[in-house]
GROMACS .gro file of C-alpha atoms in nm:
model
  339
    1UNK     CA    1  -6.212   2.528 -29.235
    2UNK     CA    2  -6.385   2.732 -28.984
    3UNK     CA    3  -6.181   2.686 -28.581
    4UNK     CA    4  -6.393   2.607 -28.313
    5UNK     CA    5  -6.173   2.423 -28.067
    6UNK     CA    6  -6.286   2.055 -28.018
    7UNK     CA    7  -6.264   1.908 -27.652
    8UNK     CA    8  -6.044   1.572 -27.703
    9UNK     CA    9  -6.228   1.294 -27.717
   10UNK     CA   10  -6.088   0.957 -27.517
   11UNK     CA   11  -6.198   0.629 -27.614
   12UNK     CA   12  -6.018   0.336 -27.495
   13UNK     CA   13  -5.705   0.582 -27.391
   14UNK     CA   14  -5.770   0.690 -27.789
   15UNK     CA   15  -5.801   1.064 -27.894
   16UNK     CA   16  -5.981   1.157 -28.191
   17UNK     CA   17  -5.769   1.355 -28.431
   18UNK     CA   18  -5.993   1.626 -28.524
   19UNK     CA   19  -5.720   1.913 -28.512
   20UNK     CA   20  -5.472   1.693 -28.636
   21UNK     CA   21  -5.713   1.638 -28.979
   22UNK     CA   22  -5.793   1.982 -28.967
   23UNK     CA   23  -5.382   2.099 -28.973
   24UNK     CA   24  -5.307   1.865 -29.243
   25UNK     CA   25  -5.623   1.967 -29.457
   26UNK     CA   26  -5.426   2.362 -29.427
   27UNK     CA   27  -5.102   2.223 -29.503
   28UNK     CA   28  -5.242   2.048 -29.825
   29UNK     CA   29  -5.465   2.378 -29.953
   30UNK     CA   30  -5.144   2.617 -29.930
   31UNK     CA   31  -4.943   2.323 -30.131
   32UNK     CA   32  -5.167   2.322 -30.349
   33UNK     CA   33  -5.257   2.659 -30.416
   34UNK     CA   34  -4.866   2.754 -30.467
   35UNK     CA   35  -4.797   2.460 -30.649
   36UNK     CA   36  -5.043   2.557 -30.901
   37UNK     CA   37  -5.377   2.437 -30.998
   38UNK     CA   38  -5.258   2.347 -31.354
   39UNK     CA   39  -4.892   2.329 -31.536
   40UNK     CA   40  -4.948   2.699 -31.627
   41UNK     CA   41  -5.053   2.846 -31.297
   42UNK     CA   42  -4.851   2.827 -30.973
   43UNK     CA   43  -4.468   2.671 -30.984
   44UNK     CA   44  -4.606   2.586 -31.355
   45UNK     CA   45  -4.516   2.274 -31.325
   46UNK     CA   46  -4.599   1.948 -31.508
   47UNK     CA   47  -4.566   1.617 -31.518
   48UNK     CA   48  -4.354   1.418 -31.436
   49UNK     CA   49  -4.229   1.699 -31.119
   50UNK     CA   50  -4.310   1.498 -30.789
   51UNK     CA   51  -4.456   1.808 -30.669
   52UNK     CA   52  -4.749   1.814 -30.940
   53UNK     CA   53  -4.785   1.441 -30.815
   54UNK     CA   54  -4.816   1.586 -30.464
   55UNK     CA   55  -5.080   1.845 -30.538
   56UNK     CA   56  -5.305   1.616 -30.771
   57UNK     CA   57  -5.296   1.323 -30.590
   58UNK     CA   58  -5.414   1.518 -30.281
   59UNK     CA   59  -5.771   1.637 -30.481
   60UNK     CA   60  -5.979   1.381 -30.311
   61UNK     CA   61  -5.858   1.454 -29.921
   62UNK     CA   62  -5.813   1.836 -29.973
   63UNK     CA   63  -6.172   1.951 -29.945
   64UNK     CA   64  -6.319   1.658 -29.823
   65UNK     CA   65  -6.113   1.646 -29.488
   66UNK     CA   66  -6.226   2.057 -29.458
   67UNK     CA   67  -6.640   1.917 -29.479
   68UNK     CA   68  -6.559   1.671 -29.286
   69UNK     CA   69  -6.427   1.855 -29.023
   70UNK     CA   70  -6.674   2.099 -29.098
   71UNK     CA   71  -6.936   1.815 -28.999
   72UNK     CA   72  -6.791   1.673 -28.692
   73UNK     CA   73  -6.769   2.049 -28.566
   74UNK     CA   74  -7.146   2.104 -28.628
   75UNK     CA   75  -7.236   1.783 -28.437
   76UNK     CA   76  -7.022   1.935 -28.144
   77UNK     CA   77  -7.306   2.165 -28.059
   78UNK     CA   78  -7.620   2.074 -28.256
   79UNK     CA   79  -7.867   2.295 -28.352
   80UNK     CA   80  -8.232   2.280 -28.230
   81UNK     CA   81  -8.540   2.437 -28.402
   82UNK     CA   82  -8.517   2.718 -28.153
   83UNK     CA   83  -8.186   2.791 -28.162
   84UNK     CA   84  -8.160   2.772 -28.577
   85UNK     CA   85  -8.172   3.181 -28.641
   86UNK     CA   86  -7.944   3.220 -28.384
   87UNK     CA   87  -7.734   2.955 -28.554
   88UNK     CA   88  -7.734   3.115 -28.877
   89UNK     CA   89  -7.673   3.449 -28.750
   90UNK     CA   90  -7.337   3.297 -28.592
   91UNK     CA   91  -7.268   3.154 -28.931
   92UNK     CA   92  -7.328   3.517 -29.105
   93UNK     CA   93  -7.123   3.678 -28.877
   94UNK     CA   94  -6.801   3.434 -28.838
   95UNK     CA   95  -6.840   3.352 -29.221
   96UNK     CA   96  -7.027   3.535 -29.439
   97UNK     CA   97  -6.899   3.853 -29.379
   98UNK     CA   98  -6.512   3.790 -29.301
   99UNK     CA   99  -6.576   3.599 -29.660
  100UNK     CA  100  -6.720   3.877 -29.856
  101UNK     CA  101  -6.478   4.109 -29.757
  102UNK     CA  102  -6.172   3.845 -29.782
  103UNK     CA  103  -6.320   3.801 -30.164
  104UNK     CA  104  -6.348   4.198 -30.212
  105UNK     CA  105  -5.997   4.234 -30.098
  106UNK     CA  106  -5.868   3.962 -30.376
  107UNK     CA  107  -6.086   4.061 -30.634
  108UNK     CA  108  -5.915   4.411 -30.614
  109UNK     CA  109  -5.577   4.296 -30.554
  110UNK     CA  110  -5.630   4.068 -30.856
  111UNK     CA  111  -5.737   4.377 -31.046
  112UNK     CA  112  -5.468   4.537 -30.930
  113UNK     CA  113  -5.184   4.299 -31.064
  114UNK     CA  114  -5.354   4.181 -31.337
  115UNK     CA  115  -5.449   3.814 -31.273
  116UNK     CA  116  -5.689   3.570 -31.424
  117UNK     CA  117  -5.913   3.671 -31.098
  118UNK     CA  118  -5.937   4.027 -31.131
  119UNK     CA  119  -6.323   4.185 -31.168
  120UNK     CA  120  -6.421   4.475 -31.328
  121UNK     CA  121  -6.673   4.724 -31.090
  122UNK     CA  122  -6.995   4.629 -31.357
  123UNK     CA  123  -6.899   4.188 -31.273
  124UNK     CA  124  -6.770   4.302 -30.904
  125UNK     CA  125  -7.090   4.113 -30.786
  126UNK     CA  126  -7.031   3.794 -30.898
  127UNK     CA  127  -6.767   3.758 -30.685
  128UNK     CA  128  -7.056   3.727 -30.345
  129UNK     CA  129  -7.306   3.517 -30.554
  130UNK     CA  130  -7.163   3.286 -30.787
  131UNK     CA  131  -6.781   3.085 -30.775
  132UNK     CA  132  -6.487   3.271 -30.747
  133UNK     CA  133  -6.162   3.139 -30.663
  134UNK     CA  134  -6.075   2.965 -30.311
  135UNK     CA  135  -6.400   3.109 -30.209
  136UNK     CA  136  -6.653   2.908 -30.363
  137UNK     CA  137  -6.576   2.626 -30.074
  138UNK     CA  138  -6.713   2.892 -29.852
  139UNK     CA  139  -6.986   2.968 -30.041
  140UNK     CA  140  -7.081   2.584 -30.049
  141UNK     CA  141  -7.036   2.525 -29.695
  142UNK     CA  142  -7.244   2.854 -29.626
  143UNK     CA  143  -7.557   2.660 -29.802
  144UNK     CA  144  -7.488   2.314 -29.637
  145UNK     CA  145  -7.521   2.494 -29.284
  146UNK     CA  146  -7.843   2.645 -29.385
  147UNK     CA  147  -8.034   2.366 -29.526
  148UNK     CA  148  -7.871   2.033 -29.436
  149UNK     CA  149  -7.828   2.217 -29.088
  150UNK     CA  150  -8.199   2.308 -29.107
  151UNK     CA  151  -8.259   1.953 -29.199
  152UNK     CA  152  -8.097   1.818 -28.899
  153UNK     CA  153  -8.261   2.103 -28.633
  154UNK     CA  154  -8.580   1.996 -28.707
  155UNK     CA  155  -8.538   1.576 -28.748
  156UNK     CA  156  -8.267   1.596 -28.443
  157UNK     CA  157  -8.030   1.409 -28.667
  158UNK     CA  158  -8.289   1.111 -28.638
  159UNK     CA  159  -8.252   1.010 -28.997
  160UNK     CA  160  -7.861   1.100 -29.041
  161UNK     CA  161  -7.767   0.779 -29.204
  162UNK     CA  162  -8.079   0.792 -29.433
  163UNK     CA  163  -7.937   1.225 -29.492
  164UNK     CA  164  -7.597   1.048 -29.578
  165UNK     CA  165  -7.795   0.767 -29.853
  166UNK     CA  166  -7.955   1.100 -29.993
  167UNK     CA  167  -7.628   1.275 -30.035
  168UNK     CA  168  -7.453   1.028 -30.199
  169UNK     CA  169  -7.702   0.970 -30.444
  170UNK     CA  170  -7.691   1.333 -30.512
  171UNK     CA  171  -7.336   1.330 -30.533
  172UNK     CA  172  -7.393   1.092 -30.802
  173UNK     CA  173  -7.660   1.176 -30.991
  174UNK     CA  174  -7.784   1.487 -30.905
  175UNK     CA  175  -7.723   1.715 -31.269
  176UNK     CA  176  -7.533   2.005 -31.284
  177UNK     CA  177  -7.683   2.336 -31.167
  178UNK     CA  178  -7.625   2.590 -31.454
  179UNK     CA  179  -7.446   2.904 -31.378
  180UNK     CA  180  -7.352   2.721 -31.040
  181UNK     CA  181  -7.533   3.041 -30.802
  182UNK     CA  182  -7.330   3.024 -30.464
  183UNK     CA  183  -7.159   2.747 -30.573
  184UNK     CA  184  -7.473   2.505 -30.497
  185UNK     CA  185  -7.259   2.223 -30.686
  186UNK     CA  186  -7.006   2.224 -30.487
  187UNK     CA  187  -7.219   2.227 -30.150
  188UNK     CA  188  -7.360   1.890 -30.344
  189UNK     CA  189  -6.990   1.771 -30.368
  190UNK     CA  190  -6.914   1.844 -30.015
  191UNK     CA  191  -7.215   1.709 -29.845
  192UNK     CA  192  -7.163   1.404 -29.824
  193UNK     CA  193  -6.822   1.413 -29.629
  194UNK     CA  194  -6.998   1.657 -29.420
  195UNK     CA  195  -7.286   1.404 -29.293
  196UNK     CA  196  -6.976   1.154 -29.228
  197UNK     CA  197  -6.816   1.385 -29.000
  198UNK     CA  198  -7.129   1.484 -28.852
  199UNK     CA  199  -7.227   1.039 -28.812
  200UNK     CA  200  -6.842   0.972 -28.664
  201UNK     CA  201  -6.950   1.288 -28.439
  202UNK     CA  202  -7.281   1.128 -28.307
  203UNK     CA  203  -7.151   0.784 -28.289
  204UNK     CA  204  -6.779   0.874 -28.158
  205UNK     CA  205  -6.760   0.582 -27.926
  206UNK     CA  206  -6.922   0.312 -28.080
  207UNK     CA  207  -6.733   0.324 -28.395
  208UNK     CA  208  -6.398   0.420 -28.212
  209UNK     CA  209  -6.420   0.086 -28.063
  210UNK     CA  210  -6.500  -0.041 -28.398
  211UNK     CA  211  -6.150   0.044 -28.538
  212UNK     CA  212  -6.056  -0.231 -28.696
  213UNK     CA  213  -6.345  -0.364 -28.859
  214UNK     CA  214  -6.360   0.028 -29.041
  215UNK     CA  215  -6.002   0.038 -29.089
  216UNK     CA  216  -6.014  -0.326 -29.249
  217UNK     CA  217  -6.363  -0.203 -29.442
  218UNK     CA  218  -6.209   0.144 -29.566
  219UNK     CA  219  -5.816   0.079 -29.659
  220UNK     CA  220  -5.917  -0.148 -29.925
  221UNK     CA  221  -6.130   0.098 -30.105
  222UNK     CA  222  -5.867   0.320 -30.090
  223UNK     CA  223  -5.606   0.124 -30.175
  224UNK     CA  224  -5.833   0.010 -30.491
  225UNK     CA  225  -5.940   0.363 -30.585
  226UNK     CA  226  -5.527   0.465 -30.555
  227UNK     CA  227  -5.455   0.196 -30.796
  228UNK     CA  228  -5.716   0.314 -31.023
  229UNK     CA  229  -5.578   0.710 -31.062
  230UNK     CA  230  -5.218   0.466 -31.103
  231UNK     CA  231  -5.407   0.314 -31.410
  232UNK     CA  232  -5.548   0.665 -31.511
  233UNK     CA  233  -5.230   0.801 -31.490
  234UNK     CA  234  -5.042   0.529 -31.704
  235UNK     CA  235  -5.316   0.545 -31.972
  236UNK     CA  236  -5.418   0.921 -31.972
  237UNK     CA  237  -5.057   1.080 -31.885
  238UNK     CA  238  -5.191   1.280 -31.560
  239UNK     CA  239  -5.397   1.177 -31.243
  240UNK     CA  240  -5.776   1.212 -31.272
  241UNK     CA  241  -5.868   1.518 -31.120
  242UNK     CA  242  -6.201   1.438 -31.169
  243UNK     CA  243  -6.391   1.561 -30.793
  244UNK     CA  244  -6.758   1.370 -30.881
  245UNK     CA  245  -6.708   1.068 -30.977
  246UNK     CA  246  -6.715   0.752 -30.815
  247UNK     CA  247  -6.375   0.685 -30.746
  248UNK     CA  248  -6.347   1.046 -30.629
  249UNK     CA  249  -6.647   0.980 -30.375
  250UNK     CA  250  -6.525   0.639 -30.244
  251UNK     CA  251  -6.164   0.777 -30.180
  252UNK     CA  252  -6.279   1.095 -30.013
  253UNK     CA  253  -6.475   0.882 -29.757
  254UNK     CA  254  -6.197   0.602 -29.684
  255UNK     CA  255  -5.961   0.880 -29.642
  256UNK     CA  256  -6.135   1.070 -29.386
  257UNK     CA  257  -6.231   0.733 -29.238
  258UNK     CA  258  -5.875   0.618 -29.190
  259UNK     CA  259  -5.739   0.971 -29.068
  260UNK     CA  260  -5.988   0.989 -28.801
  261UNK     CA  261  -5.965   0.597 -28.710
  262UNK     CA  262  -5.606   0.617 -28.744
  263UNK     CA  263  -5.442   0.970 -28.732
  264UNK     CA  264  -5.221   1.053 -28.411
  265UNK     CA  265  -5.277   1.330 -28.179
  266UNK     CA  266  -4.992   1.624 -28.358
  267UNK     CA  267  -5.029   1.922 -28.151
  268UNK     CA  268  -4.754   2.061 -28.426
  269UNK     CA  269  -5.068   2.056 -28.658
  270UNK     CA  270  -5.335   2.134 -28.411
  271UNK     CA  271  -5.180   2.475 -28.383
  272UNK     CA  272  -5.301   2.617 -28.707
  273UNK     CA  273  -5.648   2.538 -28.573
  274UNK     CA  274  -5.741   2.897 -28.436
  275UNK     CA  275  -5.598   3.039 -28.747
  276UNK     CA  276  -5.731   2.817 -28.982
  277UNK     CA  277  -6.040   3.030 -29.138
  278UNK     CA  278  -5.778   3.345 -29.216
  279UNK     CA  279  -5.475   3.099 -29.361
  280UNK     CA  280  -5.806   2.963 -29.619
  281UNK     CA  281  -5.915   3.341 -29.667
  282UNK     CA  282  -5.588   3.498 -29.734
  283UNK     CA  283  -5.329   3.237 -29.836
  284UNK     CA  284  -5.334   3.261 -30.168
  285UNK     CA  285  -5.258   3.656 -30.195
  286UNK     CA  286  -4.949   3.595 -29.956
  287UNK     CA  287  -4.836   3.289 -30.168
  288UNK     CA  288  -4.888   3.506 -30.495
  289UNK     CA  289  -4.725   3.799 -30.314
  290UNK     CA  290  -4.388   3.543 -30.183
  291UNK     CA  291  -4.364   3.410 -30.537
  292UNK     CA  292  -4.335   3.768 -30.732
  293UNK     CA  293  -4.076   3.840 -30.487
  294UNK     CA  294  -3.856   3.549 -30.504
  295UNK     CA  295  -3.876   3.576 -30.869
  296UNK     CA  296  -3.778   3.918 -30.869
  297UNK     CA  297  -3.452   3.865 -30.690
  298UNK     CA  298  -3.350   3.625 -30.929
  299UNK     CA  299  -3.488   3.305 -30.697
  300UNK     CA  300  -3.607   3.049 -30.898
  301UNK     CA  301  -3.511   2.700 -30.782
  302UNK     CA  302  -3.802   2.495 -30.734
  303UNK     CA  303  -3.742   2.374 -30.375
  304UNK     CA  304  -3.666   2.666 -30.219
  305UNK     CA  305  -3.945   2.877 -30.392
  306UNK     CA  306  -4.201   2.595 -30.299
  307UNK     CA  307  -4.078   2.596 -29.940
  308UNK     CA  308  -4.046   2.977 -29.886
  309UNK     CA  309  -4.400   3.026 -30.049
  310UNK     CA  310  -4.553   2.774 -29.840
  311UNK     CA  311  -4.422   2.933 -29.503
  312UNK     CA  312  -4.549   3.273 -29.644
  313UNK     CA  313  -4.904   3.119 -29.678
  314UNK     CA  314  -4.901   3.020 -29.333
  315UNK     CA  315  -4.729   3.294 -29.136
  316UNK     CA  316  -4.848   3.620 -29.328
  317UNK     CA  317  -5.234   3.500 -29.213
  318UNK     CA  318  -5.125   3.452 -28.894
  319UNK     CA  319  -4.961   3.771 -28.808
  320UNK     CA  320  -5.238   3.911 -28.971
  321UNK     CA  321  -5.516   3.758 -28.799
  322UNK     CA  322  -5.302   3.821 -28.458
  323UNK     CA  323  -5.266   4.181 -28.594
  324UNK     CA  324  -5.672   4.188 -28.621
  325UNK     CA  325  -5.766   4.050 -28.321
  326UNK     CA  326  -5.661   4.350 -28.118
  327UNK     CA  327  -5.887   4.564 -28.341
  328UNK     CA  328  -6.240   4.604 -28.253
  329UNK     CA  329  -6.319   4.646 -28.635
  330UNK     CA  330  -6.068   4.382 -28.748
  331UNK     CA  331  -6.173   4.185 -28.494
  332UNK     CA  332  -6.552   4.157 -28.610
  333UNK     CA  333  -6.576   4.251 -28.941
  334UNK     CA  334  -6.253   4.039 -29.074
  335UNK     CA  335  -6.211   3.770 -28.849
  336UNK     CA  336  -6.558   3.725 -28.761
  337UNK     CA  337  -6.496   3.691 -28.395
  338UNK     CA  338  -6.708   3.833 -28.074
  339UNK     CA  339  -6.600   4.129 -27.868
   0.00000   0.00000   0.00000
């Protein structure tokens, strides 16, 4: 989710599609998020619309590509035991902060028109310390960086694939934290993709040149975990969005296996990569914002909506974080950037 521009990395005249991953994660979070969550959010619609497909059947690669990214990023520049304040400083500036204030700014808006989201001034705190909206991914990846990343300062990533057993056992077993404070369940969910990233990071060119012993190890699983949710769907009447679960876990992983392994190098994509952490903070108001609109002047065909929506979730961050960069407040305080 967060940019921090990723040198390519050649292995046998192969680049690693970090950006590329990172693009289509965007691409699939502002589908989503104007598409709807549910029948009765969103587009509202249901099943049997291709475009409800689309946004369900994306639930394990969504949020799991973002960790993983989020992973392979960390391992770019790993943190020592010396360096881990500074670290988390960096992480409290170019996340916390934009974050908080992103979540202010929606929870009033919300309030403002009326939503499901909007927050009265006495529960205007939850929305920092417990889940709220898009936000709760940040939230989660907030506590990954300061434990797991404390974790790893102080072993030196010695025991990584040991860190990665750990995680998926808690992914699997670990019970569910009541009142979820800063959405610790979903940094559980998350880790585990993390760690991958943070492994395929580490061990770039060894399992580069491994390609097609992973690719023939991970397109299996995913092709048996896709015909499960086929099954699930046939039985139940709508794909499982079930996030922790098993067959949630296993896809998650041979997706972001196979992008990375397999993924070309799409600069088209890799251009959303500096304004990646303002299309996840602000998307949804402009998508919101595009829909009203379209629907006021009488616009209501599906395609047209979905496609005009999606642009505005893309372009209205960008002008604004281009808008912000020039400010010296905007600059720190929003987009979380030096200078």
């Amino acid at each position: 989710m967060v940019y921090q521009p990723v040198a390519s990395v050649h292995v046998r005249s192969r680049v690693y599609p970090i950006e590329t991953m990172r693009g289509l994660a965007v691409l699939a979070l502002v589908s989503y998020h104007v598409i709807g969550s549910t029948p009765g959010s969103g587009l509202e619609l249901g099943y049997p619309h291709p475009l409800r497909f689309f946004a369900d059947g994306l639930v394990d690669l969504r949020m799991p590509f973002f960790a993983f990214v989020a992973g392979f990023v960390f391992g770019v520049k790993p943190v020592t035991p010396g360096g881990y304040a500074d670290f988390l400083r960096g992480k409290w500036r170019r996340l916390a902060i934009p974050g908080a204030l992103a979540a202010l700014i929606f929870a009033l808006a919300s309030s403002i028109m009326g939503t499901g989201f909007a927050r009265g001034l006495p529960d205007l705190w939850q929305v920092f310390f417990l889940p709220y909206a898009h936000f709760w991914f940040l939230q989660s990846i907030l506590l990954i960086f300061v434990f797991a990343g404390g974790i790893l300062a102080l072993t030196g990533g010695r025991y990584l694939p040991a860190l990665f057993g750990a995680s998926v056992l808690l992914f699997l077993f670990a019970p569910y934290v009541p009142g979820n404070p800063f959405s610790v369940n979903g940094a559980i969910y998350l880790l585990p993709f993390f760690l991958l990233g943070l492994i395929f990071e580490r061990h770039q060119h060894s399992l580069m040149n491994e390609t097609p012993l992973i690719v023939g190890l991970a397109l299996p699983v995913a092709l048996i975990c896709l015909a499960w949710n086929v099954w699930h769907y046939e039985t139940a009447g709508y794909l499982s969005l079930q996030r922790q679960d098993v067959q949630s876990l296993m896809m998650g992983l041979a997706l972001s296996v196979l992008a990375i392994q397999l993924l070309p190098h799409l600069p088209q994509l890799g251009i959303l990569g500096p304004y990646a952490f303002t299309i996840y903070l602000y998307h949804v108001l402009a998508t919101a914002g595009a829909r009203e609109v379209l629907y006021g002047l009488g616009l209501t065909a599906t395609a047209p909506v979905f496609l005009s929506c999606l642009a505005a979730g893309i372009i209205a961050p960008v002008l604004l974080h281009l808008g912000l960069q020039h400010s010296p407040l905007g600059r720190r305080w929003m987009l979380g950037l030096k200078g």
